[in-house]
Coordinates of C-alpha atoms in Angstrom, one line a residue:
M1 CA -26.7 34.5 -2.7
V2 CA -23.2 33.4 -3.9
D3 CA -20.9 32.4 -1.0
G4 CA -17.9 34.7 -1.4
K5 CA -15.7 32.3 0.6
P6 CA -13.2 30.5 -1.7
R7 CA -13.4 26.7 -1.8
R8 CA -10.3 24.9 -0.7
L9 CA -8.5 22.8 -3.3
W10 CA -6.4 20.7 -0.9
R11 CA -8.2 18.6 1.7
N12 CA -5.4 18.6 4.2
S13 CA -2.3 20.5 3.0
P14 CA -0.9 22.1 -0.1
A15 CA 2.2 20.0 0.6
D16 CA 0.3 17.1 -1.0
A17 CA 1.0 18.8 -4.3
I18 CA 4.5 17.2 -4.0
L19 CA 2.9 13.7 -3.9
L20 CA 0.6 14.6 -6.9
G21 CA 3.7 15.7 -8.8
I22 CA 5.4 12.4 -8.1
C23 CA 2.3 10.5 -9.2
L24 CA 2.1 12.4 -12.5
A25 CA 5.9 12.1 -13.0
Q26 CA 5.7 8.3 -12.6
F27 CA 2.8 8.1 -15.1
A28 CA 4.7 10.1 -17.7
G29 CA 8.0 8.3 -17.0
T30 CA 6.4 4.9 -17.6
M31 CA 5.0 6.1 -20.9
A32 CA 8.4 7.5 -21.9
L33 CA 10.2 4.3 -21.0
A34 CA 7.8 2.2 -23.0
A35 CA 8.2 4.4 -26.1
L36 CA 11.9 5.2 -25.9
T37 CA 13.8 2.3 -24.3
P38 CA 16.2 1.0 -27.0
D39 CA 16.7 -2.6 -27.7
G40 CA 19.5 -4.3 -25.8
L41 CA 19.8 -6.2 -22.5
W42 CA 21.3 -3.4 -20.4
W43 CA 18.8 -0.8 -21.6
R44 CA 15.9 -3.0 -20.9
L45 CA 17.3 -4.1 -17.6
G46 CA 17.7 -0.4 -16.6
S47 CA 14.2 0.4 -17.8
A48 CA 12.8 -2.5 -15.7
L49 CA 14.7 -1.4 -12.7
L50 CA 13.3 2.2 -13.0
V51 CA 9.7 0.9 -13.3
T52 CA 10.2 -1.4 -10.3
A53 CA 11.6 1.5 -8.2
M54 CA 8.8 3.9 -9.2
M55 CA 6.0 1.4 -8.6
T56 CA 7.5 0.2 -5.3
Y57 CA 7.8 3.8 -4.1
S58 CA 4.3 4.6 -5.2
L59 CA 2.8 1.6 -3.4
I60 CA 4.7 2.2 -0.2
V61 CA 4.5 5.9 0.0
V62 CA 2.4 7.9 -2.6
T63 CA -0.6 5.7 -3.1
H64 CA -0.6 4.5 0.5
L65 CA -0.9 8.1 1.7
F66 CA -3.6 8.8 -0.8
V67 CA -5.8 5.9 0.2
H68 CA -5.7 7.1 3.8
Q69 CA -6.2 10.8 3.1
P70 CA -7.3 11.7 -0.5
W71 CA -5.6 15.0 -1.5
F72 CA -8.5 17.0 -2.8
T73 CA -11.8 18.3 -1.4
N74 CA -13.4 17.6 -4.8
D75 CA -14.3 13.9 -5.2
R76 CA -14.0 14.1 -9.0
L77 CA -10.4 15.2 -8.7
N78 CA -9.8 12.3 -6.3
T79 CA -11.4 9.9 -8.7
V80 CA -9.0 11.1 -11.5
V81 CA -6.0 10.7 -9.2
S82 CA -7.2 7.2 -8.2
M83 CA -7.4 6.2 -11.9
I84 CA -3.9 7.5 -12.7
S85 CA -2.5 5.9 -9.6
S86 CA -4.2 2.6 -10.5
A87 CA -2.3 2.6 -13.7
N88 CA 0.9 3.5 -11.8
I89 CA 0.6 0.5 -9.4
A90 CA -1.1 -2.1 -11.7
Q91 CA -4.1 -2.5 -9.4
S92 CA -7.2 -0.6 -8.3
V93 CA -6.5 2.1 -5.8
Q94 CA -10.0 1.8 -4.4
A95 CA -9.5 -2.0 -4.0
Y96 CA -6.3 -1.1 -2.2
H97 CA -8.2 1.2 0.1
L98 CA -10.8 -1.5 0.9
S99 CA -8.2 -4.2 1.7
H100 CA -5.7 -1.9 3.5
V101 CA -7.8 0.7 5.4
R102 CA -10.9 -1.4 6.0
N103 CA -9.1 -4.7 6.6
H104 CA -5.5 -4.3 7.6
H105 CA -6.1 -1.3 9.9
R106 CA -9.0 -3.1 11.6
Y107 CA -7.2 -6.3 12.4
N108 CA -3.6 -5.0 12.6
N109 CA -1.6 -8.0 11.5
D110 CA -3.5 -10.4 13.8
R111 CA -2.5 -13.9 14.8
K112 CA -4.3 -17.0 13.6
R113 CA -7.6 -17.8 15.1
A114 CA -9.5 -20.9 13.8
G115 CA -6.6 -21.6 11.4
T116 CA -6.4 -18.3 9.6
T117 CA -6.2 -14.5 10.1
E118 CA -8.7 -11.8 9.7
D119 CA -6.1 -9.5 8.3
L120 CA -5.6 -10.6 4.7
S121 CA -2.0 -9.3 4.7
S122 CA -1.0 -10.6 8.1
T123 CA 2.5 -12.1 8.4
Y124 CA 0.9 -15.0 10.3
R125 CA -1.5 -15.9 7.6
Y126 CA 0.6 -18.3 5.6
S127 CA 2.5 -19.9 8.5
R128 CA 2.3 -23.6 9.3
D129 CA 2.2 -22.9 13.0
E130 CA 1.0 -20.0 15.2
E131 CA 4.0 -17.7 14.6
H132 CA 5.0 -15.5 11.7
A133 CA 5.4 -17.3 8.4
P134 CA 9.0 -17.5 7.2
L135 CA 9.7 -14.6 4.8
W136 CA 10.1 -16.8 1.7
R137 CA 6.7 -18.5 2.4
Y138 CA 5.0 -15.2 3.0
L139 CA 6.4 -13.7 -0.2
V140 CA 5.5 -16.7 -2.4
F141 CA 1.9 -16.9 -1.2
S142 CA 1.4 -13.1 -1.2
L143 CA 2.7 -12.8 -4.7
A144 CA 0.4 -15.6 -5.8
A145 CA -2.5 -13.7 -4.3
S146 CA -1.4 -10.5 -6.1
I147 CA -1.1 -12.4 -9.4
Q148 CA -4.6 -13.8 -8.9
D149 CA -6.0 -10.3 -8.3
Y150 CA -4.1 -9.0 -11.4
A151 CA -5.6 -11.8 -13.5
G152 CA -9.0 -11.0 -12.0
T153 CA -8.8 -7.5 -13.3
W154 CA -8.4 -8.8 -16.8
A155 CA -11.1 -11.4 -16.3
S156 CA -13.5 -8.6 -15.3
L157 CA -13.2 -7.2 -18.9
R158 CA -16.1 -9.4 -19.9
R159 CA -18.4 -7.3 -17.6
L160 CA -16.6 -4.0 -18.4
C161 CA -14.4 -4.3 -15.3
A162 CA -17.3 -4.2 -12.9
V163 CA -16.9 -6.0 -9.5
G164 CA -18.5 -9.4 -10.1
P165 CA -20.8 -11.4 -7.7
R166 CA -18.0 -13.9 -7.0
E167 CA -15.6 -11.2 -5.8
T168 CA -16.8 -11.8 -2.3
T169 CA -13.7 -10.2 -0.6
L170 CA -14.2 -6.8 -2.2
R171 CA -17.9 -6.9 -1.8
G172 CA -17.5 -7.9 1.8
L173 CA -15.2 -4.9 2.5
A174 CA -17.5 -2.3 0.8
T175 CA -19.8 -0.3 3.0
R176 CA -23.3 -1.5 3.5
H177 CA -24.8 2.0 2.9
P178 CA -26.5 1.5 -0.6
G179 CA -25.5 4.8 -2.1
R180 CA -21.9 4.8 -0.9
R181 CA -21.5 1.1 -1.6
A182 CA -22.5 1.7 -5.3
A183 CA -20.0 4.6 -5.5
E184 CA -17.2 2.5 -3.9
L185 CA -17.7 -0.4 -6.3
A186 CA -18.0 2.0 -9.2
R187 CA -14.6 3.5 -8.4
V188 CA -13.1 0.0 -8.5
R189 CA -14.5 -0.3 -12.0
Y190 CA -13.1 3.1 -13.1
D191 CA -9.7 2.2 -11.6
R192 CA -9.6 -1.1 -13.5
L193 CA -10.7 0.5 -16.8
A194 CA -7.8 3.0 -16.4
Q195 CA -5.3 0.2 -15.6
V196 CA -6.4 -1.9 -18.5
A197 CA -6.4 1.0 -20.9
V198 CA -3.0 2.2 -19.9
T199 CA -1.6 -1.4 -20.1
G200 CA -3.1 -1.6 -23.6
L201 CA -1.4 1.7 -24.5
L202 CA 1.9 0.4 -23.3
A203 CA 1.4 -2.7 -25.5
V204 CA 0.8 -0.4 -28.5
L205 CA 4.0 1.6 -27.7
S206 CA 6.0 -1.6 -27.4
W207 CA 4.6 -5.0 -26.7
Q208 CA 8.1 -6.3 -26.3
W209 CA 8.8 -3.8 -23.5
L210 CA 5.6 -4.7 -21.9
L211 CA 6.5 -8.4 -21.7
I212 CA 10.2 -8.1 -21.0
C213 CA 10.4 -5.0 -18.8
Y214 CA 7.0 -4.0 -17.4
L215 CA 5.3 -7.3 -16.3
P216 CA 8.5 -8.6 -14.5
A217 CA 8.9 -5.2 -12.9
V218 CA 5.3 -5.4 -11.5
A219 CA 6.0 -8.8 -10.0
V220 CA 9.2 -7.6 -8.4
A221 CA 7.5 -4.4 -7.1
F222 CA 4.8 -6.5 -5.5
T223 CA 7.4 -8.7 -3.8
L224 CA 9.4 -5.7 -2.5
V225 CA 6.2 -4.2 -1.0
N226 CA 5.5 -7.5 0.7
I227 CA 9.0 -7.5 2.2
Q228 CA 8.3 -4.0 3.5
N229 CA 5.0 -5.1 5.0
Y230 CA 6.6 -8.2 6.6
Y231 CA 9.3 -6.3 8.4
R232 CA 6.9 -3.5 9.4
H233 CA 5.2 -6.2 11.6
F234 CA 7.7 -9.0 12.2
G235 CA 8.4 -9.2 15.9
A236 CA 5.7 -6.8 16.9
E237 CA 2.9 -7.7 19.3
P238 CA -0.5 -7.8 17.5
D239 CA -2.5 -7.7 20.7
S240 CA -1.0 -4.4 21.9
R241 CA -2.3 -1.2 20.5
Y242 CA 1.0 0.5 21.2
A243 CA 3.3 -2.3 19.9
N244 CA 1.5 -3.9 17.0
S245 CA 3.9 -2.6 14.3
V246 CA 7.5 -1.4 13.9
S247 CA 8.7 2.2 13.5
H248 CA 12.0 3.5 12.1
Y249 CA 13.0 7.1 12.9
G250 CA 15.9 7.7 10.5
R251 CA 15.7 11.4 9.5
L252 CA 16.7 11.0 5.9
Y253 CA 14.4 8.0 5.3
N254 CA 11.4 9.9 6.7
R255 CA 12.2 13.0 4.7
L256 CA 12.3 11.0 1.5
T257 CA 9.2 9.0 2.3
F258 CA 6.9 11.6 3.9
N259 CA 7.3 10.1 7.4
D260 CA 6.6 6.5 6.3
G261 CA 8.9 5.3 9.1
Y262 CA 6.4 6.4 11.8
H263 CA 4.5 3.2 11.3
Q264 CA 3.4 2.5 14.9
E265 CA 2.1 6.1 15.0
H266 CA 0.3 5.4 11.7
H267 CA -1.4 2.4 13.2
L268 CA -2.5 4.4 16.2
R269 CA -4.0 7.2 14.1
P270 CA -4.4 5.9 10.6
A271 CA -6.4 8.9 9.4
T272 CA -3.7 11.4 10.5
H273 CA -2.0 13.3 7.8
W274 CA 1.6 12.3 7.2
S275 CA 2.9 15.8 8.2
R276 CA 1.5 15.3 11.7
L277 CA 2.8 11.8 12.5
P278 CA 5.8 13.2 14.5
A279 CA 3.3 15.0 16.7
V280 CA 1.5 11.7 17.3
A281 CA 4.8 10.2 18.4
A282 CA 5.3 13.0 20.9
Q283 CA 1.7 12.7 22.1
Y284 CA 1.9 9.0 22.8
Q285 CA 5.6 8.8 23.8
Q286 CA 5.1 7.5 27.3
R287 CA 2.6 4.8 26.3
L288 CA 4.8 3.8 23.4
D289 CA 7.9 3.5 25.6
E290 CA 5.9 1.5 28.3
A291 CA 4.6 -1.0 25.6
G292 CA 8.1 -2.4 24.9
R293 CA 7.6 -2.0 21.2
V294 CA 10.0 -2.7 18.4
V295 CA 11.9 0.2 17.0
S296 CA 14.1 -0.7 14.0
P297 CA 17.5 0.9 13.4
V298 CA 16.9 0.3 9.6
P299 CA 14.0 0.9 7.2
A300 CA 11.6 -2.0 6.8
M301 CA 12.7 -2.8 3.3
V302 CA 16.0 -4.0 4.7
G303 CA 14.6 -5.2 7.9
F304 CA 16.6 -8.5 7.6
L305 CA 19.6 -6.4 8.7
D306 CA 18.0 -5.8 12.1
T307 CA 19.5 -9.0 13.4
G308 CA 18.7 -8.2 17.1
R309 CA 15.0 -8.2 16.6
V310 CA 13.1 -10.5 19.0
V311 CA 10.0 -12.3 17.9
A312 CA 7.1 -11.9 20.4
R313 CA 5.8 -15.5 21.0
S314 CA 3.3 -14.8 23.7
S315 CA 0.9 -12.0 24.8
A316 CA 3.8 -10.2 26.5
P317 CA 5.4 -7.7 24.1
Q318 CA 9.1 -7.9 23.5
A319 CA 11.4 -5.5 21.8
V320 CA 14.7 -5.3 20.0
G321 CA 17.5 -7.0 22.0

């Protein structure tokens, strides 16, 4: 018998169509900029700024939401979105999923133990002591790691972008279940192939644009994302479930970023759809207030403006002064 019940397209909400639209618009916009940007300093500078803005927004908002909650019930559609998004953010979305969901949300910006951190993106990782690394040091080392990963994608071309035996970090984060493990590593490969193919297309459209506008924009976008991550956790208390990250409740910011400011709530319930994060805040309000957590008056991207933020230097959580 044929089941007459229609199959749902959207895994969580039709509102995710907005995110899909932004994803496709970024892809088309990048192609158009490569093909149509005129010669001249100001045109190229404006083009590079647009690419930087689109890529930064995608990394912080669009792709970040996708890696936590893929939009479709159909895995093939999610694979296609993953490949397009990988071209948009100049890195594999599946690798992003493994490092962010499997690593960051497991260790939650942990402090150093035995000289390093378990969280690969921890703000303590590159410090010379037991506190947060200075911003400049965190940015320099994080960008170096991103460039190494970017170069690794191109180096993987000799094996048709498959995850190699020496890529121990990715292999260590992949699931141990044989079937699912093969599927996860295969998706990294598909993402990389899409990224490489689209970069090659950009070079065909304009290799000068690729070198002068696109690649510098990628480096700047990666740096801006690292600034965002730094101030999402700077001053928070890693050992407290209710105070291990920083939230910002500006109404306009959260409307424009699909509730990205609800970061403590996101850490509490990482699998929760973006539309339900305000409900998580209401559900845990008392515990969050009792934890003495940091609530920033400004978005994380400009967290340096939050001059009253106090850095927690012990197991006792502290908050904004």
